[in-house]
Coordinates of C-alpha atoms in Angstrom, one line a residue:
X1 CA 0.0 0.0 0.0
X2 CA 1.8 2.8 -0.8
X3 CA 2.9 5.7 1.5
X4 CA 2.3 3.5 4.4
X5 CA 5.1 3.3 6.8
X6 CA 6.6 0.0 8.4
X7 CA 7.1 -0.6 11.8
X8 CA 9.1 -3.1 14.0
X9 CA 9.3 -3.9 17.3
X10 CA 12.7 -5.0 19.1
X11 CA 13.2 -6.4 22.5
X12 CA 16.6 -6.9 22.9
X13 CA 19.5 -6.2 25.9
X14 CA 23.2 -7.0 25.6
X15 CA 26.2 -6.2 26.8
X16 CA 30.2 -6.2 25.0
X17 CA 33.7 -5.5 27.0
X18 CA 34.3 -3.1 24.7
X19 CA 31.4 -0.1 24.0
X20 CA 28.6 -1.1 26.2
X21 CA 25.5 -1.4 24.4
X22 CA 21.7 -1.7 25.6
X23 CA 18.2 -1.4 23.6
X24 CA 14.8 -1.5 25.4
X25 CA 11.4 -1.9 23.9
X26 CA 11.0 0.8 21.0
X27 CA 8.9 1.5 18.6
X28 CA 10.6 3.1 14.9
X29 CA 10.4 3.5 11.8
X30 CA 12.1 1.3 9.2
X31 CA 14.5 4.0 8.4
X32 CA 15.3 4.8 11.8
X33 CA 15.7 0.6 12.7
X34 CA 18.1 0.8 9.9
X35 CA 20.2 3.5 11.0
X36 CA 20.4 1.8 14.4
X37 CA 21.7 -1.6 12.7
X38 CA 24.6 0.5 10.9
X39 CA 25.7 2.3 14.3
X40 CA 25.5 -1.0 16.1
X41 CA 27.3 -2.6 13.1
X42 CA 29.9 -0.1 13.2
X43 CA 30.3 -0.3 17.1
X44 CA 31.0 -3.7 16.9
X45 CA 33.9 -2.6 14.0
X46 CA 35.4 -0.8 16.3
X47 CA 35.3 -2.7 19.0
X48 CA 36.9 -5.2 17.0
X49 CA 39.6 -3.3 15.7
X50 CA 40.5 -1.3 19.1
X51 CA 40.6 -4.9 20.6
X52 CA 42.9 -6.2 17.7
X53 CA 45.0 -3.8 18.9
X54 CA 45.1 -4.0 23.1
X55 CA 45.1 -7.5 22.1
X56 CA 42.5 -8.5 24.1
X57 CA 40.0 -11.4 24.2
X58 CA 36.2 -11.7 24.8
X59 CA 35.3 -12.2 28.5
X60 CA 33.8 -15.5 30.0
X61 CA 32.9 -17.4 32.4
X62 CA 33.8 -20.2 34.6
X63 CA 32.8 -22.7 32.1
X64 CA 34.9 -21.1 29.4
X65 CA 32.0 -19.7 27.5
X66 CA 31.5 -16.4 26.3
X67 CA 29.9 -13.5 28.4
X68 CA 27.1 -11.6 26.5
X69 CA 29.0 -12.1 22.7
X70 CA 27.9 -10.2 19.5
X71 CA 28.8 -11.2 16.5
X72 CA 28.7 -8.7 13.9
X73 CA 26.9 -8.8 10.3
X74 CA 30.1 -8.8 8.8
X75 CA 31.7 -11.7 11.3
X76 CA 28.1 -13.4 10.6
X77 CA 29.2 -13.1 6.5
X78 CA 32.8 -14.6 7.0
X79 CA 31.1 -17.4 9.0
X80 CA 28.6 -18.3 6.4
X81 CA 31.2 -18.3 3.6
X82 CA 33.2 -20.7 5.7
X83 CA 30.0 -22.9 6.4
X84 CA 28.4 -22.9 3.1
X85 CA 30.9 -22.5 0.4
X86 CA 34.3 -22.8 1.6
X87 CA 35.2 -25.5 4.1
X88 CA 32.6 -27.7 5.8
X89 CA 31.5 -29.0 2.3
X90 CA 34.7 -29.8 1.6
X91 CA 35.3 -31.4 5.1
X92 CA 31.9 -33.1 4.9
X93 CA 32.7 -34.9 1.4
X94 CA 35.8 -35.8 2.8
X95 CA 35.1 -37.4 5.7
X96 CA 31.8 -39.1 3.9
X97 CA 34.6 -40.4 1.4
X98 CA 36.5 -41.3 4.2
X99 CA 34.5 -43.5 6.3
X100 CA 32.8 -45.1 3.1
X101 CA 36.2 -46.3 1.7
X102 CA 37.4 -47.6 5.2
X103 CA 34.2 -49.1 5.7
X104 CA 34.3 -50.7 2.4
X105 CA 35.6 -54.5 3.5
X106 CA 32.3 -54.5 5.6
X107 CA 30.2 -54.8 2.5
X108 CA 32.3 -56.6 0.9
X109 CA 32.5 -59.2 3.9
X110 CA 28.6 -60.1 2.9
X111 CA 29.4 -59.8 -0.9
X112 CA 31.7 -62.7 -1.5
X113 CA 35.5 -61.3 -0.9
X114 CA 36.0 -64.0 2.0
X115 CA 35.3 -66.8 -0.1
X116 CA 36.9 -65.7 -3.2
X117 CA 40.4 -64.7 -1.0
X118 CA 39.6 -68.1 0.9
X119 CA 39.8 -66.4 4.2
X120 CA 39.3 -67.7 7.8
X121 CA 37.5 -65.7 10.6
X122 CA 40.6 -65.0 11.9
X123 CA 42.4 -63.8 8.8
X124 CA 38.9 -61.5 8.3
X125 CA 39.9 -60.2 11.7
X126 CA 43.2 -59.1 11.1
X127 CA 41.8 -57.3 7.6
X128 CA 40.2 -55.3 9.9
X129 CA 42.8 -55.0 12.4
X130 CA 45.6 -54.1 10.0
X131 CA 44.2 -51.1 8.6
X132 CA 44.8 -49.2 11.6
X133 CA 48.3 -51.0 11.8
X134 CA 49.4 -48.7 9.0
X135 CA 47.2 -45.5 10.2
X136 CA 49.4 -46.2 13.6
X137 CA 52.8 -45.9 12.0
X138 CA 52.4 -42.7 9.8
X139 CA 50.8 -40.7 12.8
X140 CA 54.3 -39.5 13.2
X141 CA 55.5 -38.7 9.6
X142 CA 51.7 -36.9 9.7
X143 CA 52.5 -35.1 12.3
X144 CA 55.7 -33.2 11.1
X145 CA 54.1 -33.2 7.5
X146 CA 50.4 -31.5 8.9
X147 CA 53.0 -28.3 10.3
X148 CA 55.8 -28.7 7.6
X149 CA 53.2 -28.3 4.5
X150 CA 50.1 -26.4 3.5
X151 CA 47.3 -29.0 4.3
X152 CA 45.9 -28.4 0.8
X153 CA 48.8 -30.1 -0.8
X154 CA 49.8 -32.3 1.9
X155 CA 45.7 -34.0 2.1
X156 CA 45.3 -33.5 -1.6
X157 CA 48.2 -36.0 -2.2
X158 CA 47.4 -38.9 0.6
X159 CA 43.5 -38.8 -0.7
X160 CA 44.8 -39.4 -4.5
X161 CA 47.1 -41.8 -3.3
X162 CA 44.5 -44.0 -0.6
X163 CA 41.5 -43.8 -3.1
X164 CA 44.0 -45.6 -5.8
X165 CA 45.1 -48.2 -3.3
X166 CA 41.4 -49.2 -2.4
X167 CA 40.9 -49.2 -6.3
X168 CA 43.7 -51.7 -6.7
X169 CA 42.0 -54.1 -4.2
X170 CA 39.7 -55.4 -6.6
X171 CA 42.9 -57.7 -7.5
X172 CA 43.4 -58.8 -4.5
X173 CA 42.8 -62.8 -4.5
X174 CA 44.1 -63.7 -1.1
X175 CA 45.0 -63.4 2.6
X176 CA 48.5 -61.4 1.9
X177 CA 47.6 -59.3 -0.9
X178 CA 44.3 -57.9 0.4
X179 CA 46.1 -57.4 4.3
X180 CA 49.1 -55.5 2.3
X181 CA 46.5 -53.2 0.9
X182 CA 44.4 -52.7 3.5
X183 CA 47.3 -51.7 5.6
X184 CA 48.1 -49.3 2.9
X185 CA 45.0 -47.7 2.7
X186 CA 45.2 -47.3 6.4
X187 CA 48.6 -45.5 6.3
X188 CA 47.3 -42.7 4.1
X189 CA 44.0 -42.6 5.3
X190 CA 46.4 -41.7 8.7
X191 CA 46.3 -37.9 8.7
X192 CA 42.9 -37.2 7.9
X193 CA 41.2 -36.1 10.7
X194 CA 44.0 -34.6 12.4
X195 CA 44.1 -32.6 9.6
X196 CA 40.3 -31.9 9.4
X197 CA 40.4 -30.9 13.5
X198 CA 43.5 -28.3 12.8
X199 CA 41.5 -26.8 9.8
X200 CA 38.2 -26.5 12.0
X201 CA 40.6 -25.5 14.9
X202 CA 42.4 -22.5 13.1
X203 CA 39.0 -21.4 11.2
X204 CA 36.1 -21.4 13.4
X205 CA 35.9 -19.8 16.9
X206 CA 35.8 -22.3 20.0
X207 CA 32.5 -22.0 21.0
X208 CA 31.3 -22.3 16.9
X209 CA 34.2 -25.7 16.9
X210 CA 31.3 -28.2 18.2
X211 CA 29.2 -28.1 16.0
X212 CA 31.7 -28.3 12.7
X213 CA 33.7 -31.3 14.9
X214 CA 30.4 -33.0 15.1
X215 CA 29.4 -32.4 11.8
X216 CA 32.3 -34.0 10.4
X217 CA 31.6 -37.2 12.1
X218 CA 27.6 -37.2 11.3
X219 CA 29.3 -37.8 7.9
X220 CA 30.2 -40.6 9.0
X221 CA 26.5 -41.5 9.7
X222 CA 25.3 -40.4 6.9
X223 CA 28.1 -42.6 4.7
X224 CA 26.9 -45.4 6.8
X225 CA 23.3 -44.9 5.7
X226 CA 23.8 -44.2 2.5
X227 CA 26.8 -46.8 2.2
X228 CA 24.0 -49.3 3.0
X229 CA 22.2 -48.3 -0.1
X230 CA 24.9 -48.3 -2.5
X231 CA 26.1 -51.6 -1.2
X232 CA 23.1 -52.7 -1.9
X233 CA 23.0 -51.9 -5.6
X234 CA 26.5 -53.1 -6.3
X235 CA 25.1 -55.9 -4.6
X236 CA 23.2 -56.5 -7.6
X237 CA 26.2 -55.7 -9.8
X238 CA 27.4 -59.1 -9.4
X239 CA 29.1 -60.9 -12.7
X240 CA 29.2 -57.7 -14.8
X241 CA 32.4 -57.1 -16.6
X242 CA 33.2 -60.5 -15.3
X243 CA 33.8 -59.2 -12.0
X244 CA 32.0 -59.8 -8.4
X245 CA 30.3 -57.1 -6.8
X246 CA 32.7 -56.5 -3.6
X247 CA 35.2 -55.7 -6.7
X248 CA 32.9 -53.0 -7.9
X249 CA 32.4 -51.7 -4.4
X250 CA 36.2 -51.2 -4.6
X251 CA 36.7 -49.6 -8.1
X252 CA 33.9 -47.4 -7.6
X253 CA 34.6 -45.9 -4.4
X254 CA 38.5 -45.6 -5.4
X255 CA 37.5 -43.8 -8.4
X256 CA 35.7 -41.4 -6.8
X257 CA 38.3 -41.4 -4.2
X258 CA 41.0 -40.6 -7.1
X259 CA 39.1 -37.6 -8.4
X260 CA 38.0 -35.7 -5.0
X261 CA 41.8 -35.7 -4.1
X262 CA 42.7 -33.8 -7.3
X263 CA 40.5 -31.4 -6.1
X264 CA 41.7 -31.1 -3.0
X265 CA 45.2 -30.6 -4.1
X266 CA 44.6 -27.4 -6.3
X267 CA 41.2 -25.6 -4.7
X268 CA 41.3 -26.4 -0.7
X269 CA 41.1 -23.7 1.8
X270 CA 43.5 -24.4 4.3
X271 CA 44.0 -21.0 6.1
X272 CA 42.2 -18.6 7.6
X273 CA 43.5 -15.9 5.3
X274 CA 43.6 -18.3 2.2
X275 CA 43.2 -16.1 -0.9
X276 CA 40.5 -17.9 -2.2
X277 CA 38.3 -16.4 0.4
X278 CA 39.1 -12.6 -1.2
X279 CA 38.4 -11.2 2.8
X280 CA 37.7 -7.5 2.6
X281 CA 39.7 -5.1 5.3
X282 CA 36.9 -5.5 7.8
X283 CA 36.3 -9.3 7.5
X284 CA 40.6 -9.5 7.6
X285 CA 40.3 -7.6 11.3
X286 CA 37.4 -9.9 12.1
X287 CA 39.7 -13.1 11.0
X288 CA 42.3 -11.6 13.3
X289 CA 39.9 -11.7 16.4
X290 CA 38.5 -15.1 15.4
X291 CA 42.4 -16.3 15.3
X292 CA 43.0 -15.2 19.2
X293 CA 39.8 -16.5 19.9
X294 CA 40.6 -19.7 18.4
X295 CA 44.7 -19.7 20.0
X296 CA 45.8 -21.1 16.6
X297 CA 48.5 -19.4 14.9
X298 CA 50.3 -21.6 11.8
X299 CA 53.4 -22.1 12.2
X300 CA 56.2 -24.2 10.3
X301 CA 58.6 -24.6 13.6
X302 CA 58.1 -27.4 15.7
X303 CA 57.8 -26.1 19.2
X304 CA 59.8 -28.6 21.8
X305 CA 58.4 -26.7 24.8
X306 CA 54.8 -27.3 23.7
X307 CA 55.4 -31.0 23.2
X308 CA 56.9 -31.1 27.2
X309 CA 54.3 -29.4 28.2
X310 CA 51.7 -32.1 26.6
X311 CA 53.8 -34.8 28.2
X312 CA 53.4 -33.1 31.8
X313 CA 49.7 -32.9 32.1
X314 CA 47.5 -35.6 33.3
X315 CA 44.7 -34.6 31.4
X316 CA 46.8 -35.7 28.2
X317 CA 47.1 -39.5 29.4
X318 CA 43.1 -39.1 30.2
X319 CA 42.4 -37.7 26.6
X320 CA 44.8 -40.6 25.2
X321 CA 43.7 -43.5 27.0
X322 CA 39.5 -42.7 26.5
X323 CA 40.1 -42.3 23.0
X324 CA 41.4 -45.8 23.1
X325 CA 38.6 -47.0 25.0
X326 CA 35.7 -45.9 22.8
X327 CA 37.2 -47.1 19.6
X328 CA 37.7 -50.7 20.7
X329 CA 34.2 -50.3 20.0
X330 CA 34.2 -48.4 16.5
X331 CA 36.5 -51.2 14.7
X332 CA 34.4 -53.8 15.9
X333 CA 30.7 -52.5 15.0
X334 CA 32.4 -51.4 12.0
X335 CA 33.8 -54.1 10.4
X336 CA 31.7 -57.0 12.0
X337 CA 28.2 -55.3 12.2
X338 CA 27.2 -56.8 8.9
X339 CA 28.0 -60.2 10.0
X340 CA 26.2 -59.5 13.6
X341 CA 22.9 -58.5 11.4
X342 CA 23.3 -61.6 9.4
X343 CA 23.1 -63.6 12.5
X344 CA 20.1 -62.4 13.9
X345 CA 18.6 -64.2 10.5
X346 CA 18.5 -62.3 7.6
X347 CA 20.6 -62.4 4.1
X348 CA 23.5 -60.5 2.9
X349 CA 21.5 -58.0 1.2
X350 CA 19.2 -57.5 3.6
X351 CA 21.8 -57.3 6.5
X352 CA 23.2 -54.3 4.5
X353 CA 20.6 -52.7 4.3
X354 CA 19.9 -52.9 8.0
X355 CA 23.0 -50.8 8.7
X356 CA 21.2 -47.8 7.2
X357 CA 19.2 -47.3 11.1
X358 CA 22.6 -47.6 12.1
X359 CA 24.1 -44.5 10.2
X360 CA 20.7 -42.7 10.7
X361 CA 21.2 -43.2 14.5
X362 CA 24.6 -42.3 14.4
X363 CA 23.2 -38.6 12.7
X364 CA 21.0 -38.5 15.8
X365 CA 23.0 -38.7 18.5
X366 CA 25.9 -36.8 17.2
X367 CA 23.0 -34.2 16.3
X368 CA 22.0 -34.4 19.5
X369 CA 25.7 -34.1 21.7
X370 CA 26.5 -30.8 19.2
X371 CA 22.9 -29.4 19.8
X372 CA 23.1 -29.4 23.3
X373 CA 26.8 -28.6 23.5
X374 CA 26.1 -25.5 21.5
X375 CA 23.2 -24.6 24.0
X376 CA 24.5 -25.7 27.5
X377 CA 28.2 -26.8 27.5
X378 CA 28.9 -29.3 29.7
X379 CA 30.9 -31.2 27.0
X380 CA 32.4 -34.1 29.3
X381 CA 29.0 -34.6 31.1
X382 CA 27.4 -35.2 27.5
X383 CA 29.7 -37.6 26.7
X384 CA 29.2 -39.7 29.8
X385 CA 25.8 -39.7 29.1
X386 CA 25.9 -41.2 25.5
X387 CA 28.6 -43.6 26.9
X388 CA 25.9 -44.6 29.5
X389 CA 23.3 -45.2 26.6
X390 CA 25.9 -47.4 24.3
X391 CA 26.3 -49.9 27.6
X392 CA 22.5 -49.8 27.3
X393 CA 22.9 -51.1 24.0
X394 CA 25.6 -53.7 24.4
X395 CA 23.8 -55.0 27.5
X396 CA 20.5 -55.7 25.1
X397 CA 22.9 -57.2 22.7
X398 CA 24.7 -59.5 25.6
X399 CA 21.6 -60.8 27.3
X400 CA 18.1 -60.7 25.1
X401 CA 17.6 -63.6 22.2
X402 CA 15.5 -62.4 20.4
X403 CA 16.6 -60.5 17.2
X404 CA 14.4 -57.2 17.4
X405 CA 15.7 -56.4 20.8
X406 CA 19.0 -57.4 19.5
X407 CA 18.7 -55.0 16.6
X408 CA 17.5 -52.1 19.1
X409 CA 20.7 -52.9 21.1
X410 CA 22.8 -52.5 18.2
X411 CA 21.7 -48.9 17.4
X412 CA 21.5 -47.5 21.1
X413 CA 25.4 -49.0 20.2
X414 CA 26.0 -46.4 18.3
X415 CA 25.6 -43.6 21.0
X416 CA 29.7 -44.2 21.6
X417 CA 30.2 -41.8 18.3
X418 CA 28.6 -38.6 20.0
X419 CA 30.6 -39.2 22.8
X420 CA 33.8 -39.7 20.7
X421 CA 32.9 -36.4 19.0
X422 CA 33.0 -34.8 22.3
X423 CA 36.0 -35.7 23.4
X424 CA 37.4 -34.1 20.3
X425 CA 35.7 -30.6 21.1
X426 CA 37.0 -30.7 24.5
X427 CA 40.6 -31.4 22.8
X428 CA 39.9 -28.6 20.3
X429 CA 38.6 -26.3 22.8
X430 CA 41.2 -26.7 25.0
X431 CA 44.1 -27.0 23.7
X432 CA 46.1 -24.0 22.5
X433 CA 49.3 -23.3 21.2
X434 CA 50.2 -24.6 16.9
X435 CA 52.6 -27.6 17.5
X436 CA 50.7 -28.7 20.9
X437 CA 47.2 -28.9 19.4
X438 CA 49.4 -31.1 16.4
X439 CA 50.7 -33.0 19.0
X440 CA 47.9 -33.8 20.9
X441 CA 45.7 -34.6 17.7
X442 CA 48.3 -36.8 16.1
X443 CA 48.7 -38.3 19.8
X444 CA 45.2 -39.3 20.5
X445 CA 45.1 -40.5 16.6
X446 CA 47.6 -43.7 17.8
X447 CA 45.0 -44.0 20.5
X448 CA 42.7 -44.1 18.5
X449 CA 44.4 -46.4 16.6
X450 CA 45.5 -48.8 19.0
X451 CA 41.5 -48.9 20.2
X452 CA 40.6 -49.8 16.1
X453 CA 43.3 -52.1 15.8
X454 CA 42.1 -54.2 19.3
X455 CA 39.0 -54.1 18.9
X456 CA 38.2 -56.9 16.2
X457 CA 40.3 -59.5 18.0
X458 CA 38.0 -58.7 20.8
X459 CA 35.0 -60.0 18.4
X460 CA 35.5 -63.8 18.8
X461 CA 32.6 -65.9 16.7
X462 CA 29.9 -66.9 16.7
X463 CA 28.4 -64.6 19.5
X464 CA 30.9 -61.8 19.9
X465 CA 29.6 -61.6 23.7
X466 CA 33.1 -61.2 24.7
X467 CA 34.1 -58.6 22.5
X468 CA 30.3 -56.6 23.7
X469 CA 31.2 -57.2 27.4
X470 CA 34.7 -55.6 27.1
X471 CA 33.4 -53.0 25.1
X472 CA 31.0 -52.5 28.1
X473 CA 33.8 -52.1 31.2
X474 CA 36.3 -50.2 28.6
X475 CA 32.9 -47.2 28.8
X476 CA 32.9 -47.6 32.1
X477 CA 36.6 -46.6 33.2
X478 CA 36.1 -43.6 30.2
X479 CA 33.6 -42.2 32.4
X480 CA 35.9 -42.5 35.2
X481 CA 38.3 -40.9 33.7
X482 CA 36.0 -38.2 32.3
X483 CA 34.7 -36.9 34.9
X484 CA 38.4 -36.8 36.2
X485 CA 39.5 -34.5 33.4
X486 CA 36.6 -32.4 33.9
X487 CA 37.3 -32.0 37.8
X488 CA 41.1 -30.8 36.8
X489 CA 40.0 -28.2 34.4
X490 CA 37.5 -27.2 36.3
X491 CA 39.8 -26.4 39.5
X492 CA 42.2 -24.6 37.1
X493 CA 39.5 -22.8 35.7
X494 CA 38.8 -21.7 40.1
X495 CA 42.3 -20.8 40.4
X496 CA 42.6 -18.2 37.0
X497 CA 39.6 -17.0 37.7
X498 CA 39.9 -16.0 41.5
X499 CA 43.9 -14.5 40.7
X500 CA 44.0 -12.8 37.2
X501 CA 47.3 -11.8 35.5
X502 CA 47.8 -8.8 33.6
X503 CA 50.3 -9.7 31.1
X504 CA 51.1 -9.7 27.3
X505 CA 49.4 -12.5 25.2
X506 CA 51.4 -13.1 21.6
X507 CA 50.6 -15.4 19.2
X508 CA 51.0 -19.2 19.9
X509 CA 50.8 -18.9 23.6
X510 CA 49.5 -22.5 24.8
X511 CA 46.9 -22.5 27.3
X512 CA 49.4 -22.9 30.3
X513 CA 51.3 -20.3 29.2
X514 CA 48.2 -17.6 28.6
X515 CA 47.1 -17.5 32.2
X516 CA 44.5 -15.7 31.5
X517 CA 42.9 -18.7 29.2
X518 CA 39.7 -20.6 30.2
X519 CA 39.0 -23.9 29.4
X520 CA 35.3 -24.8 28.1
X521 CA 34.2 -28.0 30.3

C-alpha cells in the first residue's frame, strides 16, 4: 500500500567488554531501525579493531563460555562463507569419502570377498585390524608433515594416493595381498582427521568448533546410511564385466576417491587468510579476532616446549587412554556389524541394508551431543551420558535372544560416536598453542588407533559376547576418567579466575602459558 510506513518492534539487551550497548522496547520507523543496525554494526567494528590492537579477548565465564557475545553482520558473513561454500563441504565430502572407503571391506564381507580370497575368521579379523596397523605408523611422519606443509597439498596427495590403493583391491585374490593393501590404505587414510580438527581449529571460533567437529563425524553417519544403499546396488552388480560385486564396491569408491583428491590438491582452503576467500579489510580484522579466539596461529617450527608441556599434564594420558577405550568399540561395530545383522537371521543383502538405522542413528545422536553442547556446555558430562546409553545397547545385545531387541541394542550401540565427538571438542577447545594442538591430535590419533586395531580380535565368533562385554567395562573406566578430566579443568578454571594476570598474550601462547585462558568443560 503505498505511502504506508513499516514498523518493528525489538526487545533486545546485551552487553560487549568493549562499547557497552543496551536497547529496550522501542517502537521506529524502518528508516530509523536501519540506521540503528549500521551504528550497532559499526560499534561492533570498532570494538573489534580497538581490541585487535590491546590485544585483548572476549570475557567468560567459569565454564569457558562467552559472556554476552555479539557477533557482527560482517563476522556473521565470514562465517557463512566458511560454512556454506568454503570448508565444511569440503570437510563433509571428505570425511563421507573417508568413512565409506574404510568401511568398504564390511560390504564386501557379505558380498563374497571372504570366499573368493579363501579367508578364515581370523584372517577376516586381522583385515580389519591391519588397517589401523598402517594408520598407527604414519601418525608420526603426519604429524611433522600437517606443520611442515600447506594442508591443501599435503591432504590433496594422501586422498589421490589411498582412493588408488582401495581401487587396486579389486585384484586382491588372497589373505597377503588384500592385508598388504588394507594396511596401505590405512597409512594414508592416517592424517585425515588430524588434519580436518587443525582446519576446523584454526577457522572457526571455539564455541562455533562443536558443531563443525560433530558435523564432520555425522558424515560418518550419513556414509553409513547411505553406504548401505549403495552396497546394496552393487550388490546386484554381481558378474558384470566379469567381475563380483565387492570388486565394484572397490573400483567405484576408489575412483571417486581418485578424483575428490585432485580437487583437493589445487582448490582447498586451508587457512584462515587463504586467498580464495578474497576477505575484505573488515572481514581481515574480524579473522584476526577469530584467530585469538581460536589460539591457533600456523606455524612451520616445531615447538619442543609445547610437546613437554603435553607430556606433563594428566589430562593428556586421560584424553589418550579414552580415545582408546571408545574405539575398541568403532573397529568392531564397523567391520563385524554386517556379520552380527546376518546372524540375527537375515541375508546379505538384507543385513546391509539394516545398517542404514545404524548411520541414521549415528546422525541423531551426534546431532543431539552438538545441539546441546552448543546450548549448555557441559561437553564431558554429554559424553558420559551417550557412553551410559551405548552400555544400554551392548547389554541388550549381551543378554536378550530375540533379534528385534537385539537390533534395538545394536543402534543404542552407536551412542559411543557422540561421545567420541566430544572428546574431540574438549581437545579442540582446549588445547592452544600450533605444535601442541598437532601434537595432541596426532597423539590421540595412535590411540585411536590402537582402540581400532584391538578391537576386532576382541570380536571372537559366533556370539561376539566377549568382545560386547569388554566393550562394556572399557565405557565404564572412560567415564571414570571423564569426569576426572573435567574435575582438573575445572579447578584450574577456580584458580585463573579467583587470581587474574595482567600480562602480554602473543601469538601461539598455549593454554598454560596464557594464564588468563579458560577452558570450556
Amino acid at each position: 500500500m503505498e505511502g504506508k510506513t513499516e514498523y518493528y518492534t525489538t526487545t533486545t539487551t546485551t552487553t560487549t567488554t568493549g562499547p557497552v550497548v543496551t536497547s529496550t522496547t522501542v517502537t521506529e520507523s524502518r528508516e530509523h531501525y536501519d540506521e540503528k543496525e549500521s551504528v550497532l554494526e559499526d560499534q561492533c567494528l570498532d570494538h573489534i579493531a580497538d581490541s585487535n590492537e590491546q590485544g585483548s579477548v572476549e570475557e567468560v565465564d567459569e565454564k569457558g563460555n562467552q559472556i554476552n557475545f555479539i557477533m557482527c553482520d560482517v563476522e556473521k558473513k565470514l562465517v557463512r562463507k566458511l560454512d556454506y561454500i568454503y570448508v565444511m563441504p569440503y570437510v563433509c565430502v571428505l570425511n563421507f569419502l573417508q568413512f565409506f572407503d574404510k568401511s568398504a571391506l564390511n560390504y564386501a564381507s557379505v558380498l563374497g570377498i571372504r570366499e573368493a580370497a579363501n579367508l578364515t575368521a581370523s584372517q577376516f579379523s586381522w583385515l580389519g585390524s591391519i588397517f589401523y596397523l598402517g594408520y598407527l605408523l604414519f601418525q608420526g611422519p603426519s604429524m611433522v608433515l600437517i606443520q611442515k606443509l600447506p594442508l591443501s597439498k599435503y591432504m590433496g596427495s594422501v586422498i589421490t594416493i589411498w582412493g588408488l590403493v582401495l581401487l587396486l583391491t579389486f585384484l586382491g585374490k588372497n589373505f597377503s595381498q588384500l592385508a598388504g593393501l588394507r594396511f596401505l590404505l590405512g597409512f594414508f587414510e592416517a592424517g585425515i582427521y588430524p588434519c580436518c580438527i587443525m582446519l576446523i581449529s584454526a577457522l572457526y571460533r571455539r564455541n562455533e568448533q562443536a558443531g563443525r567437529i560433530g558435523l564432520v563425524y555425522i558424515c560418518n553417519g550419513v556414509a553409513m546410511a547411505v553406504g548401505g544403499l549403495v552396497g546394496y546396488g552393487i550388490g546386484h552388480m554381481e558378474g558384470v564385466g566379469g567381475l563380483q560385486s565387492w570388486q565394484w564396491i572397490m573400483i567405484i569408491l576408489g575412483a571417486v576417491t581418485v578424483v575428490f583428491g585432485i580437487f583437493s590438491f589445487f582448490f582447498m582452503v586451508d587457512s584462515p587468510k587463504a586467498k580464495v576467500l578474497k576477505l575484505s579489510p573488515e572481514e581481515d580484522a574480524v579473522v584476526d579476532k577469530r584467530m585469538r579466539d581460536n589460539a591457533v596461529i600456523k606455524n612451520k617450527t616445531i615447538n619442543k616446549s609445547h610437546i613437554w608441556e603435553s607430556l606433563k599434564e594428566p589430562r593428556f594420558y586421560v584424553f589418550c587412554l579414552c580415545a582408546m577405550l571408545i574405539n575398541f568399540q568403532n573397529s568392531a561395530l564397523g567391520t563385524f556389524s554386517s556379520i552380527i545383522t546376518k546372524g540375527f537371521g537375515f541375508n546379505s543383502l538384507d543385513a546391509i541394508l539394516l545398517t542404514i538405522p545404524s548411520g541414521v542413528t549415528d546422525c541423531i545422536y551426534i546431532a543431539a551431543a552438538v545441539w546441546y553442547n552448543r546450548r549448555y556446555g557441559n561437553t564431558l558430562y554429554a559424553a558420559c551420558v551417550f557412553l551410559f546409553i551405548d552400555i544400554i545397547g551392548l547389554i541388550l545385545l549381551v543378554v536378550i535372544p530375540l533379534p528385534k531387541a537385539k537390533l534395538l541394542g545394536l543402534y543404542l550401540a552407536w551412542a559411543f560416536c557422540a561421545a567420541f565427538v566430544l572428546l574431540l571438542v574438549s581437545i579442540a577447545n582446549n588445547v592452544a598453542g600450533y605444535t601442541k594442538k598437532a601434537f595432541y591430535s596426532s597423539s590421540l590419533m595412535v590411540f585411536y588407533t590402537f582402540g581400532n586395531f584391538i578391537g576386532p580380535f576382541m570380536m571372537v565368533p559366533p556370539t561376539y559376547v566377549g568382545g560386547m562385554i569388554g566393550c562394556i567395562a572399557a565405557n565404564a573406566v572412560t567415564i571414570v576418567l571423564l569426569m576426572y578430566a573435567r574435575w582438573d579443568m575445572a579447578k584450574e578454571n577456580r584458580k585463573r579466575l579467583d587470581n587474574p594476570v595482567d600480562h602480554e598474550v602473543h601469538p601461539d601462547m598455549t593454554d598454560v602459558e596464557n594464564k588468563n585462558f579458560i577452558y570450556r568443560l
